[in-house]
Amino acid sequence: MQENQTRERVVDSAPYGFDDLAGLMSRMTGDEKHSEAATSTMDALWVLYDRVLNVDSSLREDRDRFYLSKGHGPQAFYAVLCAKGFFAPELFDMFGAFRSPLGYHPDRALVPGVEISSGSLGHGLPLAVGTALGLRARGLDGSRLWVMLGDGEFDEGSNHEAVAYAARAGLDRLNAVVIDNHSATQGWPGGLESRFAAEGWATRRVDGRDHDALERAFTAPHPGRPALVVADVGAPGDR
Amino acid sequence: MAGIMRERFVGVTTELLDVHENLALVTADLTAGLFRSARESHPDRVVNLGIREQLLVSVAGGLSLAGMRPIAHSFAPFLVERPFEQIKIDLNHQDVGAILVSAGASYDMASSGRSHQSPGDVALLATLPDWTIHVPGHPDEAEAQLREAATGDGLVYVRLSNQSNSEPYGLDSGQGFRVLRRGTQATVIAVGPVADAVLQATEQLDVTVLYAATIRPFDAGGLRAVVRDQAAPSVVLVEPYLSGTSTAEVADALVDRPHRILSLGVGKEELRNYGSPRQHAIAHGLGPAGLRLRISSFLSS
């Protein structure tokens, strides 16, 4: 069922592919080189929107939701939303301008397809816990949630409240994706996934640039508990 | 123990949860035990998160994003002050609605000390747009405010307190000021549970007494109407939380005419005293005698 939906969306989607994202992003940044923050998320975002999420610009109530918690460097996110038909690429030319809907941190009130406004770190996962509870209470059982955060963002204590509670509440529609570029100042000895695992999450660590590996991790079943995928993109110096 | 307003909150909310299918209640351990029966009836919509107050507000925001009408409840310091950025970002900035219901007010838990006292909650919330801020002075007012909030979709704060007036002065007057007494020398605005003390303090004085159980939005039109014929109105603001919280609202309402304002409320300085709410009210000059002294002095100056 899920596979069929995925395949149909690929056929129907706007005529952009993964290779077009860099070009779309350059309309915002003015060159082909992008900041680490902007590109570290690109592969995971693409795999989610191209192969995993059941969402399109109609924003049906029973859609899957994607919450970008790590709102800094949103160019790749904007590029993926544009590629998937949520808005026209002309918006990129105004990136960051006074009247532009596209700012340096996304605003859900301004950008079609953006589900949460972010920028301040440590808000996406706690918000998603609430939404997962709400979807469950409303019986929207086909709707799943993905939240993307960074390994540095995981420093914020608010995440730890959410990680502990989500597992205890058995929120199996909830999925966290941590883009790990090894930027947390004190690091996470044993991997940050060990903190999720201790609370009862299903966890996987994959190559954050390997689309097939990301898809497999995103679609692996995790009945009765939330899931974490750590997308390891290496430390900036490794690239 | 829980206080009469908080007990009413529990009873009314339990009933509302039966009626409104999209209503949800979120707690962070405090008061959770009193909602046991509601939780048994609606396990998916009555959620206790443990002692996690940042999550408390964020979950309210996330529930609202999913189409629910959330009520989040804790003591005022842990609902408004500790997770204030969650209120700003996960409610206001997400452009979603929620109902925050606090207990404890400025010093209901006087003997618990500073950590459980929140005189600054209204001032903090008032820095954000779009909040309706209720300061009920009677359980009946709190009940009416809760019922109305449950059917709405906006941002609503209900500040419950163990302090209460003998009558629900604000009932059936909407959200604007209600005239409790007419006079000519000054207009005294009593907010929520300080009304009885204000009425007692001004008994022999020639002043108008206005009552508000809702302080945001501020009823500027109501105040202007009352002082319409006065060349240079004198206004006394008596608020049961941080002194001066609504002074700018009064000044804005009267911006086009000379006026004087006396702002009374809870002082900013920490008392570092325990004791009872009554002792704290007296220490902050909010007992009838203290109010009368300062209001009389203002009128004769």
Coordinates of C-alpha atoms in Angstrom, one line a residue:
Chain A
M1 CA 0.0 0.0 0.0
Q2 CA 2.7 2.4 1.1
E3 CA 4.9 1.4 -1.8
N4 CA 2.1 2.0 -4.4
Q5 CA 1.5 5.5 -3.0
T6 CA 5.1 6.3 -3.1
R7 CA 5.4 5.2 -6.7
E8 CA 2.4 7.2 -7.8
R9 CA 3.8 10.4 -6.3
V10 CA 7.0 10.0 -8.1
V11 CA 5.2 9.8 -11.4
D12 CA 3.0 12.8 -10.5
S13 CA 5.6 15.1 -9.0
A14 CA 7.0 18.2 -10.4
P15 CA 9.7 17.8 -13.1
Y16 CA 12.6 18.2 -10.6
G17 CA 15.0 15.5 -9.4
F18 CA 17.7 15.4 -6.8
D19 CA 20.2 16.7 -9.2
D20 CA 18.2 19.9 -9.6
L21 CA 18.3 20.8 -5.9
A22 CA 21.8 22.5 -6.1
G23 CA 20.6 24.7 -8.9
L24 CA 17.4 25.6 -7.0
M25 CA 19.5 26.4 -3.9
S26 CA 21.9 28.6 -5.9
R27 CA 19.0 30.9 -6.7
M28 CA 19.0 31.7 -3.0
T29 CA 22.7 31.7 -2.2
G30 CA 24.0 33.0 -5.5
D31 CA 26.6 30.3 -6.1
E32 CA 27.0 26.6 -6.3
K33 CA 28.8 26.2 -2.9
H34 CA 26.5 26.0 0.1
S35 CA 27.0 26.2 3.8
E36 CA 27.3 23.0 5.7
A37 CA 24.0 23.7 7.5
A38 CA 22.2 24.0 4.2
T39 CA 23.6 20.9 2.5
S40 CA 23.9 18.4 5.4
T41 CA 20.2 17.9 5.3
M42 CA 19.7 17.7 1.6
D43 CA 19.9 13.9 1.1
A44 CA 17.7 12.9 4.0
L45 CA 15.1 15.6 3.0
W46 CA 15.0 14.4 -0.5
V47 CA 14.6 10.8 0.4
L48 CA 11.8 11.7 2.8
Y49 CA 9.8 13.8 0.3
D50 CA 10.6 11.7 -2.7
R51 CA 10.2 8.2 -1.3
V52 CA 8.7 8.2 2.2
L53 CA 6.3 10.9 3.1
N54 CA 2.7 10.7 2.1
V55 CA 2.2 14.4 1.6
D56 CA 1.6 16.8 -1.3
S57 CA 0.4 20.4 -1.7
S58 CA -3.2 19.5 -1.0
L59 CA -2.1 19.0 2.7
R60 CA -4.9 16.6 3.4
E61 CA -5.7 16.1 7.1
D62 CA -4.5 12.5 7.1
R63 CA -1.2 13.4 5.5
D64 CA 2.2 12.5 6.9
R65 CA 3.9 15.5 8.6
F66 CA 7.5 16.6 8.4
Y67 CA 8.7 19.0 11.1
L68 CA 12.1 20.7 10.4
S69 CA 13.3 21.4 13.9
K70 CA 16.7 22.4 12.8
G71 CA 15.5 25.5 11.1
H72 CA 18.9 27.0 10.4
G73 CA 20.1 26.8 6.9
P74 CA 16.7 26.0 5.3
Q75 CA 17.8 26.3 1.7
A76 CA 17.8 22.6 1.0
F77 CA 14.4 22.3 2.6
Y78 CA 13.0 25.1 0.5
A79 CA 14.5 23.6 -2.6
V80 CA 12.9 20.2 -1.9
L81 CA 9.5 21.7 -1.2
C82 CA 9.8 23.6 -4.5
A83 CA 10.9 20.5 -6.3
K84 CA 7.8 18.7 -5.0
G85 CA 5.4 21.4 -6.1
F86 CA 4.6 23.3 -2.9
F87 CA 5.6 26.6 -4.4
A88 CA 7.2 28.2 -7.5
P89 CA 11.0 28.7 -7.7
E90 CA 10.5 32.4 -8.3
L91 CA 10.2 32.8 -4.6
F92 CA 13.8 32.0 -4.2
D93 CA 14.9 35.2 -5.8
M94 CA 13.5 37.1 -2.7
F95 CA 15.2 34.8 -0.1
G96 CA 15.5 36.8 3.1
A97 CA 13.9 40.0 1.7
F98 CA 11.4 42.0 3.8
R99 CA 8.4 40.8 2.0
S100 CA 9.7 37.3 1.2
P101 CA 7.9 34.3 2.6
L102 CA 11.3 32.5 2.6
G103 CA 13.5 33.6 5.5
Y104 CA 16.7 32.3 7.1
H105 CA 14.4 30.3 9.4
P106 CA 11.1 28.9 8.0
D107 CA 7.7 30.3 9.0
R108 CA 4.8 28.0 8.7
A109 CA 2.4 30.9 8.4
L110 CA 4.3 32.1 5.2
V111 CA 5.5 29.0 3.3
P112 CA 3.2 26.4 1.8
G113 CA 4.2 23.0 3.0
V114 CA 6.2 24.2 6.0
E115 CA 4.5 22.5 9.0
I116 CA 6.2 24.3 11.9
S117 CA 8.1 27.5 12.3
S118 CA 11.5 26.9 13.6
G119 CA 14.8 28.6 14.3
S120 CA 15.1 28.4 18.1
L121 CA 16.5 24.9 18.7
G122 CA 14.8 22.2 20.7
H123 CA 11.2 22.9 19.7
G124 CA 10.4 20.5 16.9
L125 CA 10.5 17.1 18.7
P126 CA 8.4 18.3 21.7
L127 CA 5.9 19.8 19.3
A128 CA 5.8 16.5 17.3
V129 CA 5.1 14.6 20.5
G130 CA 2.0 16.8 20.9
T131 CA 1.0 16.3 17.3
A132 CA 1.5 12.5 17.6
L133 CA -0.8 12.5 20.7
G134 CA -3.3 14.6 18.8
L135 CA -3.4 12.5 15.7
R136 CA -3.8 9.4 17.9
A137 CA -6.7 11.0 19.8
R138 CA -8.4 12.0 16.6
G139 CA -8.0 8.5 15.1
L140 CA -6.0 9.6 12.1
D141 CA -4.1 6.4 12.2
G142 CA -2.5 6.6 8.8
S143 CA -0.6 9.8 9.6
R144 CA 3.0 9.5 10.6
L145 CA 5.4 12.2 11.7
W146 CA 9.1 12.9 10.9
V147 CA 11.1 15.4 12.8
M148 CA 14.6 16.5 11.7
L149 CA 17.1 17.8 14.1
G150 CA 20.8 18.1 14.4
D151 CA 23.3 16.5 16.8
G152 CA 24.2 19.9 18.2
E153 CA 20.5 20.7 18.7
F154 CA 20.3 17.6 20.8
D155 CA 22.1 19.6 23.5
E156 CA 18.9 21.4 24.3
G157 CA 17.2 19.9 27.3
S158 CA 13.7 20.2 25.9
N159 CA 14.6 17.3 23.6
H160 CA 15.3 15.1 26.5
E161 CA 11.9 15.6 28.0
A162 CA 10.4 14.6 24.6
V163 CA 12.6 11.6 24.1
A164 CA 11.8 10.1 27.4
Y165 CA 8.1 10.8 27.2
A166 CA 7.5 9.7 23.6
A167 CA 8.9 6.2 24.2
R168 CA 6.9 5.7 27.4
A169 CA 3.8 6.8 25.6
G170 CA 4.5 4.3 22.8
L171 CA 4.2 6.9 20.0
D172 CA 5.1 4.6 17.2
R173 CA 3.9 7.1 14.5
L174 CA 6.8 9.4 15.6
N175 CA 10.1 9.3 13.8
A176 CA 13.1 11.5 14.5
V177 CA 15.9 12.0 12.0
V178 CA 19.1 13.4 13.5
I179 CA 21.5 14.8 10.9
D180 CA 24.8 14.0 12.7
N181 CA 27.7 16.2 11.5
H182 CA 29.4 15.7 14.8
S183 CA 29.1 19.4 15.7
A184 CA 27.9 19.0 19.3
T185 CA 30.5 20.9 21.4
Q186 CA 30.8 18.2 24.1
G187 CA 29.9 15.4 21.7
W188 CA 27.7 12.4 22.5
P189 CA 30.0 9.5 23.8
G190 CA 28.6 6.2 22.6
G191 CA 26.5 8.1 19.9
L192 CA 23.5 10.2 20.6
E193 CA 21.3 7.2 19.7
S194 CA 22.3 5.5 22.9
R195 CA 20.2 8.1 24.8
F196 CA 17.2 7.3 22.6
A197 CA 17.8 3.6 22.9
A198 CA 17.9 3.7 26.7
E199 CA 14.5 5.3 26.7
G200 CA 13.0 2.6 24.4
W201 CA 13.3 4.0 20.9
A202 CA 14.2 1.9 17.9
T203 CA 17.4 3.4 16.6
R204 CA 19.5 3.1 13.4
R205 CA 22.6 4.9 12.2
V206 CA 23.1 5.1 8.4
D207 CA 25.3 6.9 5.9
G208 CA 23.5 10.3 5.6
R209 CA 24.3 10.5 1.9
D210 CA 23.2 7.0 0.9
H211 CA 19.6 7.3 -0.4
D212 CA 18.8 3.6 -0.4
A213 CA 20.2 3.2 3.1
L214 CA 18.2 6.2 4.3
E215 CA 15.0 4.9 2.7
R216 CA 15.5 1.4 4.3
A217 CA 16.0 3.1 7.7
F218 CA 13.0 5.4 7.3
T219 CA 10.7 2.6 6.3
A220 CA 11.8 -0.1 8.7
P221 CA 8.9 -1.1 11.0
H222 CA 9.0 -0.2 14.7
P223 CA 5.7 -1.3 16.2
G224 CA 4.8 0.1 19.6
R225 CA 7.7 2.6 19.8
P226 CA 9.1 5.7 18.2
A227 CA 12.1 5.4 15.9
L228 CA 15.3 7.4 15.5
V229 CA 17.4 7.4 12.3
V230 CA 20.8 9.0 12.7
A231 CA 21.9 10.2 9.3
D232 CA 25.7 10.5 9.7
V233 CA 27.1 13.0 7.2
G234 CA 30.5 13.1 8.8
A235 CA 32.3 16.0 10.5
P236 CA 32.7 19.1 8.2
G237 CA 36.4 18.4 8.0
D238 CA 35.8 14.9 6.6
R239 CA 34.1 16.2 3.4
Chain B
M1 CA -6.2 21.7 49.8
A2 CA -6.5 22.3 46.1
G3 CA -8.5 25.5 46.5
I4 CA -12.0 26.2 45.5
M5 CA -11.2 27.6 42.0
R6 CA -8.9 24.7 41.2
E7 CA -11.6 22.2 42.2
R8 CA -14.1 24.0 40.0
F9 CA -11.5 23.8 37.1
V10 CA -11.2 20.1 37.6
G11 CA -15.0 19.6 37.7
V12 CA -15.8 21.8 34.7
T13 CA -12.9 20.5 32.6
T14 CA -13.9 16.9 33.4
E15 CA -17.4 17.7 32.1
L16 CA -16.2 19.6 29.1
L17 CA -14.0 16.7 28.1
D18 CA -17.1 14.6 27.9
V19 CA -18.8 17.1 25.6
H20 CA -16.1 18.4 23.3
E21 CA -14.4 15.6 21.4
N22 CA -11.4 17.7 20.3
L23 CA -10.7 19.0 23.8
A24 CA -7.5 17.7 25.4
L25 CA -6.0 18.2 28.9
V26 CA -2.3 18.1 29.5
T27 CA -0.6 18.2 32.9
A28 CA 2.9 17.9 34.3
D29 CA 2.0 15.9 37.5
L30 CA 0.5 18.8 39.4
T31 CA -3.2 18.3 39.8
A32 CA -3.0 15.2 37.6
G33 CA -4.4 13.0 40.4
L34 CA -7.6 15.0 40.5
F35 CA -8.2 14.2 36.8
R36 CA -8.0 10.4 37.4
S37 CA -11.7 9.8 36.3
A38 CA -11.3 12.1 33.3
R39 CA -8.3 10.2 32.3
E40 CA -10.1 6.9 32.6
S41 CA -12.9 8.1 30.4
H42 CA -10.6 9.7 27.8
P43 CA -7.1 8.1 28.0
D44 CA -6.0 9.6 24.6
R45 CA -7.1 13.1 25.5
V46 CA -6.1 13.4 29.2
V47 CA -2.4 13.2 29.2
N48 CA 0.0 13.5 32.2
L49 CA 3.6 14.1 31.0
G50 CA 5.5 13.8 34.2
I51 CA 7.4 16.7 35.6
R52 CA 8.2 18.1 32.1
E53 CA 7.0 21.7 31.8
Q54 CA 8.8 22.6 28.6
L55 CA 7.1 19.6 27.1
L56 CA 3.8 20.6 28.6
V57 CA 3.6 23.8 26.5
S58 CA 5.1 22.3 23.4
V59 CA 2.7 19.4 23.5
A60 CA -0.2 21.9 23.7
G61 CA 1.2 23.5 20.6
G62 CA 1.6 20.1 18.8
L63 CA -1.9 19.1 19.8
S64 CA -3.3 22.3 18.3
L65 CA -1.4 21.7 15.1
A66 CA -3.2 18.3 14.9
G67 CA -6.6 20.0 15.2
M68 CA -7.2 19.6 19.0
R69 CA -8.1 22.2 21.5
P70 CA -5.5 21.8 24.3
I71 CA -5.7 22.9 27.9
A72 CA -2.3 22.9 29.6
H73 CA -2.2 23.2 33.4
S74 CA 0.4 23.7 36.1
F75 CA 1.3 26.1 38.8
A76 CA 1.9 29.6 37.4
P77 CA 5.7 29.6 37.8
F78 CA 6.0 26.3 36.0
L79 CA 3.4 27.1 33.3
V80 CA 4.4 30.6 32.3
E81 CA 7.8 31.5 33.6
R82 CA 9.8 28.4 33.2
P83 CA 8.6 27.5 29.7
F84 CA 8.1 31.1 28.5
E85 CA 10.0 30.6 25.2
Q86 CA 7.8 27.6 24.5
I87 CA 4.8 29.9 24.8
K88 CA 6.3 32.4 22.5
I89 CA 7.5 29.9 19.8
D90 CA 5.3 26.8 20.2
L91 CA 2.0 28.7 20.6
N92 CA 2.2 32.3 19.3
H93 CA 4.8 31.8 16.6
Q94 CA 3.1 28.6 15.3
D95 CA -0.1 30.6 15.0
V96 CA -2.1 28.1 17.0
G97 CA -4.5 28.4 19.9
A98 CA -4.3 26.9 23.4
I99 CA -5.7 27.4 26.9
L100 CA -3.3 27.8 29.7
V101 CA -4.8 27.4 33.2
S102 CA -2.5 28.2 36.1
A103 CA -3.0 27.7 39.9
G104 CA -1.1 29.4 42.7
A105 CA -1.3 33.0 41.5
S106 CA 1.1 35.5 43.2
Y107 CA 1.3 34.0 46.6
D108 CA -1.4 31.4 47.2
M109 CA 1.4 29.1 48.3
A110 CA 3.0 31.8 50.5
S111 CA 4.5 29.2 52.9
S112 CA 6.2 27.4 50.0
G113 CA 8.4 30.4 49.2
R114 CA 9.5 32.3 46.1
S115 CA 9.8 29.2 43.8
H116 CA 6.0 28.7 44.0
Q117 CA 5.0 32.4 43.6
S118 CA 4.5 34.0 40.3
P119 CA 3.5 37.7 40.5
G120 CA 5.1 38.3 37.0
D121 CA 3.0 35.8 35.0
V122 CA 0.5 38.4 33.6
A123 CA 3.2 40.9 32.8
L124 CA 5.2 38.2 30.9
L125 CA 2.3 37.0 28.9
A126 CA 1.3 40.6 28.1
T127 CA 4.5 41.0 26.2
L128 CA 3.0 38.6 23.6
P129 CA 0.2 39.4 21.2
D130 CA -3.3 37.8 21.0
W131 CA -3.6 36.5 24.5
T132 CA -6.9 36.8 26.4
I133 CA -5.9 37.0 30.0
H134 CA -8.5 36.1 32.6
V135 CA -8.0 36.9 36.3
P136 CA -11.1 35.4 37.8
G137 CA -12.1 36.7 41.2
H138 CA -14.7 34.0 41.9
P139 CA -15.1 30.3 40.9
D140 CA -18.2 31.2 38.9
E141 CA -16.2 33.6 36.8
A142 CA -13.5 31.0 36.3
E143 CA -16.1 28.4 35.2
A144 CA -17.6 30.8 32.7
Q145 CA -14.2 31.7 31.3
L146 CA -13.2 28.0 31.0
R147 CA -16.5 27.1 29.2
E148 CA -16.0 30.0 26.7
A149 CA -12.4 29.2 26.1
A150 CA -13.1 25.5 25.4
T151 CA -15.4 26.4 22.5
G152 CA -13.0 29.0 21.0
D153 CA -9.8 28.6 19.1
G154 CA -7.6 31.5 20.4
L155 CA -4.9 31.9 23.1
V156 CA -6.4 32.1 26.5
Y157 CA -4.8 32.3 30.0
V158 CA -6.9 31.6 33.1
R159 CA -5.2 32.6 36.3
L160 CA -6.8 30.6 39.1
S161 CA -6.3 31.7 42.7
N162 CA -7.3 30.6 46.1
Q163 CA -8.2 34.2 46.8
S164 CA -11.7 35.0 45.9
N165 CA -14.4 37.7 46.2
S166 CA -17.7 37.2 48.0
E167 CA -19.6 37.6 44.7
P168 CA -18.9 36.9 41.0
Y169 CA -18.8 40.6 40.1
G170 CA -17.7 39.9 36.6
L171 CA -20.3 37.4 35.6
D172 CA -22.5 38.5 32.7
S173 CA -20.6 41.6 32.1
G174 CA -18.6 40.2 29.1
Q175 CA -14.9 40.9 29.2
G176 CA -15.1 44.6 29.8
F177 CA -15.1 46.7 33.0
R178 CA -18.2 46.5 35.2
V179 CA -19.0 49.5 37.3
L180 CA -19.3 48.4 41.0
R181 CA -19.6 51.9 42.5
R182 CA -19.9 55.5 41.1
G183 CA -17.9 58.5 42.4
T184 CA -16.2 61.6 41.0
Q185 CA -12.7 62.0 42.4
A186 CA -11.0 59.0 40.9
T187 CA -11.6 55.7 39.1
V188 CA -10.3 52.6 40.9
I189 CA -9.8 49.5 38.7
A190 CA -10.0 46.3 40.7
V191 CA -8.7 43.2 38.9
G192 CA -10.0 39.8 40.0
P193 CA -9.7 38.7 43.6
V194 CA -8.7 42.1 45.0
A195 CA -12.2 43.5 44.4
D196 CA -13.6 42.9 47.9
A197 CA -10.5 44.5 49.5
V198 CA -10.9 47.5 47.1
L199 CA -14.6 47.9 47.9
Q200 CA -13.8 47.9 51.6
A201 CA -10.9 50.3 51.3
T202 CA -12.9 52.8 49.3
E203 CA -16.1 52.6 51.3
Q204 CA -16.2 56.3 52.4
L205 CA -14.4 57.6 49.4
D206 CA -16.0 59.5 46.4
V207 CA -14.6 57.2 43.7
T208 CA -15.8 55.0 40.9
V209 CA -14.8 51.3 41.3
L210 CA -14.5 49.3 38.1
Y211 CA -14.1 45.5 38.1
A212 CA -12.3 43.4 35.6
A213 CA -12.1 39.6 35.6
T214 CA -10.3 39.9 32.2
I215 CA -7.4 42.2 31.9
R216 CA -6.2 41.5 28.3
P217 CA -7.5 42.7 26.0
F218 CA -7.7 45.8 28.2
D219 CA -11.0 47.6 28.0
A220 CA -9.7 51.0 27.0
G221 CA -13.1 52.0 25.6
G222 CA -14.8 51.1 28.9
L223 CA -12.3 53.2 30.9
R224 CA -12.6 56.2 28.5
A225 CA -16.4 56.1 28.7
V226 CA -16.3 56.2 32.5
V227 CA -13.9 59.2 32.7
R228 CA -15.5 60.9 29.6
D229 CA -16.6 64.1 31.5
Q230 CA -13.5 64.4 33.6
A231 CA -10.9 67.1 32.5
A232 CA -8.0 65.4 34.2
P233 CA -8.9 61.9 35.4
S234 CA -7.2 60.2 38.3
V235 CA -7.0 56.4 37.9
V236 CA -6.0 53.8 40.5
L237 CA -5.1 50.4 39.2
V238 CA -5.2 47.6 41.7
E239 CA -3.8 44.3 40.4
P240 CA -3.2 41.1 42.3
Y241 CA 0.0 40.5 40.5
L242 CA 3.1 42.6 39.6
S243 CA 2.4 46.3 40.3
G244 CA 2.2 48.3 37.2
T245 CA 1.4 45.4 34.8
S246 CA -1.4 47.4 33.2
T247 CA -0.1 51.0 33.7
A248 CA 0.8 51.4 30.1
E249 CA -2.6 50.2 29.0
V250 CA -4.2 52.9 31.2
A251 CA -1.8 55.5 29.8
D252 CA -2.5 54.5 26.2
A253 CA -6.3 54.6 26.9
L254 CA -6.0 58.2 28.1
V255 CA -3.2 59.3 25.8
D256 CA -5.1 62.4 24.5
R257 CA -5.8 64.0 27.9
P258 CA -3.9 64.9 31.1
H259 CA -4.3 62.2 33.7
R260 CA -2.7 60.7 36.8
I261 CA -2.2 57.0 37.5
L262 CA -1.5 55.2 40.8
S263 CA -0.4 51.6 40.2
L264 CA -0.9 49.2 43.1
G265 CA 0.0 45.5 43.1
V266 CA 2.6 43.0 44.2
G267 CA 6.0 44.5 44.6
K268 CA 9.0 43.4 42.5
E269 CA 11.2 42.8 45.5
E270 CA 11.4 39.3 47.0
L271 CA 10.0 39.4 50.5
R272 CA 11.8 36.3 51.7
N273 CA 8.9 35.6 54.1
Y274 CA 6.7 32.6 54.3
G275 CA 3.4 32.7 56.2
S276 CA -0.1 33.1 54.7
P277 CA -1.5 34.8 51.5
R278 CA -3.1 37.3 53.8
Q279 CA 0.2 38.3 55.3
H280 CA 1.7 38.7 51.9
A281 CA -1.3 40.8 50.7
I282 CA -0.7 43.1 53.7
A283 CA 3.1 43.2 53.2
H284 CA 2.5 44.4 49.6
G285 CA 0.0 47.0 50.7
L286 CA -3.0 45.1 49.2
G287 CA -5.0 44.7 52.4
P288 CA -8.0 47.1 52.9
A289 CA -6.0 49.4 55.2
G290 CA -3.0 49.6 53.0
L291 CA -5.1 50.2 49.9
R292 CA -7.1 52.9 51.7
L293 CA -4.0 54.7 52.9
R294 CA -2.4 54.8 49.5
I295 CA -5.5 55.7 47.6
S296 CA -6.4 58.5 50.0
S297 CA -3.0 59.9 49.9
F298 CA -3.1 59.8 46.1
L299 CA -6.5 61.6 46.0
S300 CA -5.3 64.4 48.4
S301 CA -2.0 64.9 46.6

